[in-house]
Amino acid sequence: MLDALKKSVARAALDYIPKNSIIGIGSGSTIKFFIKELSTISRYIKGAVSSSCISEKWLNTYNIPVIDLNTLDSLDIYIDSADRVNYSMEMIKGGGGALTREKIIASVSKKFLCIVDKSKYIPKFDNFPIPVEVIPMATRSVSREIKKLGGIPQYRKNFITDNGNNIIDIYNLCIKNPVNLEKHINNIPGIVSVGLFCNRKADLLLVSYIDGVKIIS
Ligand code: 5RP
């Protein structure tokens, strides 16, 4: 059921791909479906910048050229999913641990198109944990800082990011002001990035329901 919704929103995203463009590509199971859909129109695009090793592998599988972000100044569009999106189009991302590269690509993209199934679109952030990517030597010091904020840090076991770092998932955080909280957590020494995408949020959102895809801007 969820897979069917992920597939339908992935297909709907094709309508937003500019011809001859280079597209930023996110990570995760929804994006896996999207890359498959993208392969059907790959002759109309120049290629894609990937946010993870696994997305790069899928792009290679479908012979979609993978382009180094360092060769570009900006991207027309970034397409990615999220773990949660609230009614202000702010997101929690990083369930798959690719948050840092996703944030970099989002920051240089003119448009962020977020594609989710209905289960992730909620009025306000719920208790979904907020991931942070952490330099390994700082896992203890960062955990202490998180506790000071009222959060419960949980080290993600057996997981190393594409950048060679750790992930700590923060439970139980009271999110009153997501924009400020993102800035505050980003400033903790040792944190590479936080999975709150509120300062650079989605510009356009596609949400799939059983009876179709809703466009929210
Ligand atoms: C990865 C992400 C993903 O977009 C998020 O976890 C959603 O994944 P899925 O499409 O598998 O539900 O942020 O870092």
PDB file of C-alpha atoms and ligand atoms in Angstrom:
ATOM      1  CA  MET A   1       0.000   0.000   0.000  1.00  0.00           C
ATOM      2  CA  LEU A   2       2.685   2.552   1.026  1.00  0.00           C
ATOM      3  CA  ASP A   3       4.845   1.411  -1.872  1.00  0.00           C
ATOM      4  CA  ALA A   4       1.976   2.108  -4.285  1.00  0.00           C
ATOM      5  CA  LEU A   5       1.680   5.636  -2.859  1.00  0.00           C
ATOM      6  CA  LYS A   6       5.437   6.167  -3.118  1.00  0.00           C
ATOM      7  CA  LYS A   7       5.357   5.020  -6.746  1.00  0.00           C
ATOM      8  CA  SER A   8       2.467   7.301  -7.666  1.00  0.00           C
ATOM      9  CA  VAL A   9       4.084  10.400  -6.134  1.00  0.00           C
ATOM     10  CA  ALA A  10       7.382   9.511  -7.819  1.00  0.00           C
ATOM     11  CA  ARG A  11       5.611   9.338 -11.182  1.00  0.00           C
ATOM     12  CA  ALA A  12       3.844  12.673 -10.577  1.00  0.00           C
ATOM     13  CA  ALA A  13       7.209  14.372  -9.984  1.00  0.00           C
ATOM     14  CA  LEU A  14       8.175  13.798 -13.627  1.00  0.00           C
ATOM     15  CA  ASP A  15       5.917  16.699 -14.627  1.00  0.00           C
ATOM     16  CA  TYR A  16       8.284  19.089 -12.815  1.00  0.00           C
ATOM     17  CA  ILE A  17      11.539  18.143 -14.539  1.00  0.00           C
ATOM     18  CA  PRO A  18      12.804  20.965 -16.770  1.00  0.00           C
ATOM     19  CA  LYS A  19      14.138  19.806 -20.150  1.00  0.00           C
ATOM     20  CA  ASN A  20      17.945  19.762 -20.560  1.00  0.00           C
ATOM     21  CA  SER A  21      18.431  20.296 -16.836  1.00  0.00           C
ATOM     22  CA  ILE A  22      20.663  18.761 -14.221  1.00  0.00           C
ATOM     23  CA  ILE A  23      18.577  17.527 -11.325  1.00  0.00           C
ATOM     24  CA  GLY A  24      19.457  17.171  -7.666  1.00  0.00           C
ATOM     25  CA  ILE A  25      18.440  13.753  -6.398  1.00  0.00           C
ATOM     26  CA  GLY A  26      17.698  12.776  -2.791  1.00  0.00           C
ATOM     27  CA  SER A  27      17.867   9.399  -1.086  1.00  0.00           C
ATOM     28  CA  GLY A  28      15.537   6.740   0.268  1.00  0.00           C
ATOM     29  CA  SER A  29      12.903   4.317  -0.934  1.00  0.00           C
ATOM     30  CA  THR A  30      10.634   6.981  -2.494  1.00  0.00           C
ATOM     31  CA  ILE A  31      13.611   8.312  -4.439  1.00  0.00           C
ATOM     32  CA  LYS A  32      14.455   4.795  -5.589  1.00  0.00           C
ATOM     33  CA  PHE A  33      11.028   4.733  -7.259  1.00  0.00           C
ATOM     34  CA  PHE A  34      11.637   8.235  -8.619  1.00  0.00           C
ATOM     35  CA  ILE A  35      14.960   7.301 -10.222  1.00  0.00           C
ATOM     36  CA  LYS A  36      13.227   4.412 -11.984  1.00  0.00           C
ATOM     37  CA  GLU A  37      10.565   6.817 -13.295  1.00  0.00           C
ATOM     38  CA  LEU A  38      13.256   9.327 -14.276  1.00  0.00           C
ATOM     39  CA  SER A  39      14.950   6.695 -16.411  1.00  0.00           C
ATOM     40  CA  THR A  40      11.912   6.780 -18.727  1.00  0.00           C
ATOM     41  CA  ILE A  41      12.674  10.418 -19.635  1.00  0.00           C
ATOM     42  CA  SER A  42      16.449  10.404 -19.123  1.00  0.00           C
ATOM     43  CA  ARG A  43      17.083  11.398 -22.749  1.00  0.00           C
ATOM     44  CA  TYR A  44      15.564  14.805 -21.957  1.00  0.00           C
ATOM     45  CA  ILE A  45      17.911  15.634 -19.073  1.00  0.00           C
ATOM     46  CA  LYS A  46      21.649  16.195 -18.848  1.00  0.00           C
ATOM     47  CA  GLY A  47      22.135  14.232 -15.652  1.00  0.00           C
ATOM     48  CA  ALA A  48      21.792  14.273 -11.901  1.00  0.00           C
ATOM     49  CA  VAL A  49      23.709  15.246  -8.771  1.00  0.00           C
ATOM     50  CA  SER A  50      23.335  12.510  -6.186  1.00  0.00           C
ATOM     51  CA  SER A  51      22.988  12.931  -2.421  1.00  0.00           C
ATOM     52  CA  SER A  52      24.227   9.449  -1.515  1.00  0.00           C
ATOM     53  CA  CYS A  53      26.286   6.511  -2.680  1.00  0.00           C
ATOM     54  CA  ILE A  54      23.162   4.359  -2.911  1.00  0.00           C
ATOM     55  CA  SER A  55      21.275   6.866  -5.103  1.00  0.00           C
ATOM     56  CA  GLU A  56      24.383   7.117  -7.265  1.00  0.00           C
ATOM     57  CA  LYS A  57      24.308   3.346  -7.668  1.00  0.00           C
ATOM     58  CA  TRP A  58      20.655   3.453  -8.767  1.00  0.00           C
ATOM     59  CA  LEU A  59      21.389   6.301 -11.199  1.00  0.00           C
ATOM     60  CA  ASN A  60      24.210   4.220 -12.666  1.00  0.00           C
ATOM     61  CA  THR A  61      21.876   1.229 -12.965  1.00  0.00           C
ATOM     62  CA  TYR A  62      19.609   3.276 -15.227  1.00  0.00           C
ATOM     63  CA  ASN A  63      22.495   4.912 -17.125  1.00  0.00           C
ATOM     64  CA  ILE A  64      21.594   8.380 -15.898  1.00  0.00           C
ATOM     65  CA  PRO A  65      24.807  10.466 -15.892  1.00  0.00           C
ATOM     66  CA  VAL A  66      25.967  11.403 -12.388  1.00  0.00           C
ATOM     67  CA  ILE A  67      27.447  14.902 -12.194  1.00  0.00           C
ATOM     68  CA  ASP A  68      29.847  16.294  -9.589  1.00  0.00           C
ATOM     69  CA  LEU A  69      28.305  19.242  -7.734  1.00  0.00           C
ATOM     70  CA  ASN A  70      31.693  20.984  -7.797  1.00  0.00           C
ATOM     71  CA  THR A  71      31.319  21.487 -11.554  1.00  0.00           C
ATOM     72  CA  LEU A  72      28.107  23.519 -11.104  1.00  0.00           C
ATOM     73  CA  ASP A  73      27.032  26.840  -9.598  1.00  0.00           C
ATOM     74  CA  SER A  74      23.396  25.945  -9.009  1.00  0.00           C
ATOM     75  CA  LEU A  75      20.671  23.450  -9.820  1.00  0.00           C
ATOM     76  CA  ASP A  76      17.220  24.167 -11.210  1.00  0.00           C
ATOM     77  CA  ILE A  77      15.495  21.618  -9.045  1.00  0.00           C
ATOM     78  CA  TYR A  78      16.134  19.222  -6.170  1.00  0.00           C
ATOM     79  CA  ILE A  79      13.785  16.293  -5.750  1.00  0.00           C
ATOM     80  CA  ASP A  80      13.708  14.423  -2.482  1.00  0.00           C
ATOM     81  CA  SER A  81      11.377  12.824  -0.004  1.00  0.00           C
ATOM     82  CA  ALA A  82      11.239  13.373   3.773  1.00  0.00           C
ATOM     83  CA  ASP A  83      10.375  11.544   6.962  1.00  0.00           C
ATOM     84  CA  ARG A  84       7.931  14.245   8.028  1.00  0.00           C
ATOM     85  CA  VAL A  85       6.589  17.427   6.405  1.00  0.00           C
ATOM     86  CA  ASN A  86       4.494  19.884   8.390  1.00  0.00           C
ATOM     87  CA  TYR A  87       1.885  22.318   7.086  1.00  0.00           C
ATOM     88  CA  SER A  88       4.588  25.043   6.827  1.00  0.00           C
ATOM     89  CA  MET A  89       6.552  22.801   4.394  1.00  0.00           C
ATOM     90  CA  GLU A  90       9.303  22.304   6.969  1.00  0.00           C
ATOM     91  CA  MET A  91      10.769  18.813   6.982  1.00  0.00           C
ATOM     92  CA  ILE A  92      12.463  16.223   9.146  1.00  0.00           C
ATOM     93  CA  LYS A  93      14.890  14.255   7.013  1.00  0.00           C
ATOM     94  CA  GLY A  94      17.756  11.857   7.538  1.00  0.00           C
ATOM     95  CA  GLY A  95      15.953   8.620   8.340  1.00  0.00           C
ATOM     96  CA  GLY A  96      18.306   7.094   5.774  1.00  0.00           C
ATOM     97  CA  GLY A  97      21.285   9.034   7.117  1.00  0.00           C
ATOM     98  CA  ALA A  98      22.006  11.078   3.981  1.00  0.00           C
ATOM     99  CA  LEU A  99      20.990  14.408   5.526  1.00  0.00           C
ATOM    100  CA  THR A 100      24.249  16.325   5.090  1.00  0.00           C
ATOM    101  CA  ARG A 101      24.612  15.812   1.351  1.00  0.00           C
ATOM    102  CA  GLU A 102      20.873  16.344   0.972  1.00  0.00           C
ATOM    103  CA  LYS A 103      21.162  19.686   2.753  1.00  0.00           C
ATOM    104  CA  ILE A 104      24.083  20.753   0.585  1.00  0.00           C
ATOM    105  CA  ILE A 105      22.210  19.998  -2.630  1.00  0.00           C
ATOM    106  CA  ALA A 106      19.025  21.650  -1.329  1.00  0.00           C
ATOM    107  CA  SER A 107      21.013  24.792  -0.509  1.00  0.00           C
ATOM    108  CA  VAL A 108      22.193  25.283  -4.098  1.00  0.00           C
ATOM    109  CA  SER A 109      18.885  24.386  -5.764  1.00  0.00           C
ATOM    110  CA  LYS A 110      16.477  27.020  -7.041  1.00  0.00           C
ATOM    111  CA  LYS A 111      13.503  24.796  -6.234  1.00  0.00           C
ATOM    112  CA  PHE A 112      13.021  21.998  -3.672  1.00  0.00           C
ATOM    113  CA  LEU A 113      10.306  19.576  -4.727  1.00  0.00           C
ATOM    114  CA  CYS A 114       9.413  17.270  -1.864  1.00  0.00           C
ATOM    115  CA  ILE A 115       7.522  14.077  -2.649  1.00  0.00           C
ATOM    116  CA  VAL A 116       5.833  12.099   0.124  1.00  0.00           C
ATOM    117  CA  ASP A 117       3.031   9.671   0.764  1.00  0.00           C
ATOM    118  CA  LYS A 118       0.161  10.812   2.976  1.00  0.00           C
ATOM    119  CA  SER A 119       1.557   9.170   6.135  1.00  0.00           C
ATOM    120  CA  LYS A 120       4.329  11.769   6.349  1.00  0.00           C
ATOM    121  CA  TYR A 121       2.309  14.956   5.867  1.00  0.00           C
ATOM    122  CA  ILE A 122       1.211  16.232   9.271  1.00  0.00           C
ATOM    123  CA  PRO A 123       0.083  19.592  10.744  1.00  0.00           C
ATOM    124  CA  LYS A 124       2.961  19.811  13.274  1.00  0.00           C
ATOM    125  CA  PHE A 125       6.028  17.686  13.867  1.00  0.00           C
ATOM    126  CA  ASP A 126       5.185  14.657  15.978  1.00  0.00           C
ATOM    127  CA  ASN A 127       7.595  12.444  17.915  1.00  0.00           C
ATOM    128  CA  PHE A 128       9.629  11.346  14.894  1.00  0.00           C
ATOM    129  CA  PRO A 129      13.289  11.435  16.038  1.00  0.00           C
ATOM    130  CA  ILE A 130      15.538  14.151  14.650  1.00  0.00           C
ATOM    131  CA  PRO A 131      18.792  12.759  13.245  1.00  0.00           C
ATOM    132  CA  VAL A 132      22.106  14.565  13.535  1.00  0.00           C
ATOM    133  CA  GLU A 133      25.289  13.595  11.722  1.00  0.00           C
ATOM    134  CA  VAL A 134      28.164  13.722  14.192  1.00  0.00           C
ATOM    135  CA  ILE A 135      31.954  13.586  13.894  1.00  0.00           C
ATOM    136  CA  PRO A 136      32.849  10.286  15.654  1.00  0.00           C
ATOM    137  CA  MET A 137      35.071  11.858  18.358  1.00  0.00           C
ATOM    138  CA  ALA A 138      32.166  14.103  19.413  1.00  0.00           C
ATOM    139  CA  THR A 139      29.417  11.534  19.996  1.00  0.00           C
ATOM    140  CA  ARG A 140      29.676  11.850  23.794  1.00  0.00           C
ATOM    141  CA  SER A 141      29.978  15.626  23.961  1.00  0.00           C
ATOM    142  CA  VAL A 142      27.135  16.076  21.472  1.00  0.00           C
ATOM    143  CA  SER A 143      24.965  13.631  23.458  1.00  0.00           C
ATOM    144  CA  ARG A 144      25.510  15.744  26.578  1.00  0.00           C
ATOM    145  CA  GLU A 145      24.427  18.909  24.730  1.00  0.00           C
ATOM    146  CA  ILE A 146      21.337  17.169  23.403  1.00  0.00           C
ATOM    147  CA  LYS A 147      20.330  16.142  26.922  1.00  0.00           C
ATOM    148  CA  LYS A 148      20.640  19.795  28.006  1.00  0.00           C
ATOM    149  CA  LEU A 149      18.007  20.597  25.358  1.00  0.00           C
ATOM    150  CA  GLY A 150      15.690  17.980  26.869  1.00  0.00           C
ATOM    151  CA  GLY A 151      16.295  15.458  24.108  1.00  0.00           C
ATOM    152  CA  ILE A 152      17.107  11.772  24.467  1.00  0.00           C
ATOM    153  CA  PRO A 153      20.076  10.925  22.215  1.00  0.00           C
ATOM    154  CA  GLN A 154      20.229   7.475  20.689  1.00  0.00           C
ATOM    155  CA  TYR A 155      23.362   6.396  18.855  1.00  0.00           C
ATOM    156  CA  ARG A 156      22.435   4.691  15.541  1.00  0.00           C
ATOM    157  CA  LYS A 157      24.153   1.321  15.820  1.00  0.00           C
ATOM    158  CA  ASN A 158      26.017  -0.303  12.919  1.00  0.00           C
ATOM    159  CA  PHE A 159      25.623   2.767  10.738  1.00  0.00           C
ATOM    160  CA  ILE A 160      28.304   4.982   9.202  1.00  0.00           C
ATOM    161  CA  THR A 161      27.336   7.833   6.873  1.00  0.00           C
ATOM    162  CA  ASP A 162      28.764   8.259   3.375  1.00  0.00           C
ATOM    163  CA  ASN A 163      31.010  10.917   4.954  1.00  0.00           C
ATOM    164  CA  GLY A 164      32.421   8.486   7.534  1.00  0.00           C
ATOM    165  CA  ASN A 165      30.475   9.897  10.480  1.00  0.00           C
ATOM    166  CA  ASN A 166      27.936   8.686  13.066  1.00  0.00           C
ATOM    167  CA  ILE A 167      24.248   9.417  13.422  1.00  0.00           C
ATOM    168  CA  ILE A 168      22.543  10.267  16.683  1.00  0.00           C
ATOM    169  CA  ASP A 169      18.733  10.204  16.639  1.00  0.00           C
ATOM    170  CA  ILE A 170      17.186  12.699  19.051  1.00  0.00           C
ATOM    171  CA  TYR A 171      13.964  11.611  20.706  1.00  0.00           C
ATOM    172  CA  ASN A 172      11.627  13.563  22.926  1.00  0.00           C
ATOM    173  CA  LEU A 173      12.583  17.070  21.758  1.00  0.00           C
ATOM    174  CA  CYS A 174       9.993  19.737  22.270  1.00  0.00           C
ATOM    175  CA  ILE A 175       9.918  21.589  18.937  1.00  0.00           C
ATOM    176  CA  LYS A 176       8.355  24.992  19.555  1.00  0.00           C
ATOM    177  CA  ASN A 177      10.305  26.958  16.974  1.00  0.00           C
ATOM    178  CA  PRO A 178      11.755  24.611  14.316  1.00  0.00           C
ATOM    179  CA  VAL A 179      13.738  27.359  12.519  1.00  0.00           C
ATOM    180  CA  ASN A 180      15.560  28.424  15.700  1.00  0.00           C
ATOM    181  CA  LEU A 181      16.024  24.861  16.881  1.00  0.00           C
ATOM    182  CA  GLU A 182      17.695  23.953  13.585  1.00  0.00           C
ATOM    183  CA  LYS A 183      20.140  26.863  13.954  1.00  0.00           C
ATOM    184  CA  HIS A 184      20.811  26.051  17.613  1.00  0.00           C
ATOM    185  CA  ILE A 185      21.543  22.347  17.013  1.00  0.00           C
ATOM    186  CA  ASN A 186      23.701  23.175  13.978  1.00  0.00           C
ATOM    187  CA  ASN A 187      25.919  25.258  16.250  1.00  0.00           C
ATOM    188  CA  ILE A 188      26.822  22.418  18.615  1.00  0.00           C
ATOM    189  CA  PRO A 189      30.503  21.588  17.990  1.00  0.00           C
ATOM    190  CA  GLY A 190      30.875  18.158  16.409  1.00  0.00           C
ATOM    191  CA  ILE A 191      27.519  18.207  14.649  1.00  0.00           C
ATOM    192  CA  VAL A 192      27.933  18.221  10.872  1.00  0.00           C
ATOM    193  CA  SER A 193      24.268  18.806  10.168  1.00  0.00           C
ATOM    194  CA  VAL A 194      20.830  18.294  11.628  1.00  0.00           C
ATOM    195  CA  GLY A 195      17.874  16.646   9.892  1.00  0.00           C
ATOM    196  CA  LEU A 196      15.611  19.649  10.444  1.00  0.00           C
ATOM    197  CA  PHE A 197      15.080  21.279   7.036  1.00  0.00           C
ATOM    198  CA  CYS A 198      13.267  24.421   8.140  1.00  0.00           C
ATOM    199  CA  ASN A 199      15.507  27.315   7.082  1.00  0.00           C
ATOM    200  CA  ARG A 200      15.657  25.899   3.554  1.00  0.00           C
ATOM    201  CA  LYS A 201      12.283  24.196   3.380  1.00  0.00           C
ATOM    202  CA  ALA A 202      10.348  22.713   0.464  1.00  0.00           C
ATOM    203  CA  ASP A 203       9.019  25.088  -2.203  1.00  0.00           C
ATOM    204  CA  LEU A 204       6.579  22.618  -3.632  1.00  0.00           C
ATOM    205  CA  LEU A 205       5.130  19.483  -2.117  1.00  0.00           C
ATOM    206  CA  LEU A 206       3.448  16.499  -3.748  1.00  0.00           C
ATOM    207  CA  VAL A 207       1.497  14.236  -1.401  1.00  0.00           C
ATOM    208  CA  SER A 208       0.045  10.960  -2.631  1.00  0.00           C
ATOM    209  CA  TYR A 209      -3.317   9.672  -1.408  1.00  0.00           C
ATOM    210  CA  ILE A 210      -5.236   6.595  -2.554  1.00  0.00           C
ATOM    211  CA  ASP A 211      -7.326   8.757  -4.868  1.00  0.00           C
ATOM    212  CA  GLY A 212      -4.513  10.845  -6.339  1.00  0.00           C
ATOM    213  CA  VAL A 213      -1.631  13.246  -5.784  1.00  0.00           C
ATOM    214  CA  LYS A 214      -2.240  16.613  -4.134  1.00  0.00           C
ATOM    215  CA  ILE A 215      -0.020  19.596  -5.049  1.00  0.00           C
ATOM    216  CA  ILE A 216       0.811  21.987  -2.204  1.00  0.00           C
ATOM    217  CA  SER A 217       2.808  25.173  -2.704  1.00  0.00           C
TER     218      SER A 217
HETATM  219  C1  5RP B   1      17.193  10.096   3.744  1.00  0.00           C
HETATM  220  C2  5RP B   1      15.942  10.885   3.784  1.00  0.00           C
HETATM  221  C3  5RP B   1      14.732  10.333   3.115  1.00  0.00           C
HETATM  222  O1  5RP B   1      14.207  11.284   2.260  1.00  0.00           O
HETATM  223  C4  5RP B   1      13.705   9.982   4.160  1.00  0.00           C
HETATM  224  O2  5RP B   1      14.294   9.140   5.136  1.00  0.00           O
HETATM  225  C5  5RP B   1      12.485   9.298   3.543  1.00  0.00           C
HETATM  226  O3  5RP B   1      12.844   8.033   3.081  1.00  0.00           O
HETATM  227  P1  5RP B   1      11.811   7.020   2.430  1.00  0.00           P
HETATM  228  O4  5RP B   1      11.471   7.536   1.074  1.00  0.00           O
HETATM  229  O5  5RP B   1      12.553   5.698   2.395  1.00  0.00           O
HETATM  230  O6  5RP B   1      10.603   6.945   3.333  1.00  0.00           O
HETATM  231  O7  5RP B   1      15.881  11.951   4.330  1.00  0.00           O
HETATM  232  O8  5RP B   1      18.233  10.709   4.450  1.00  0.00           O
END
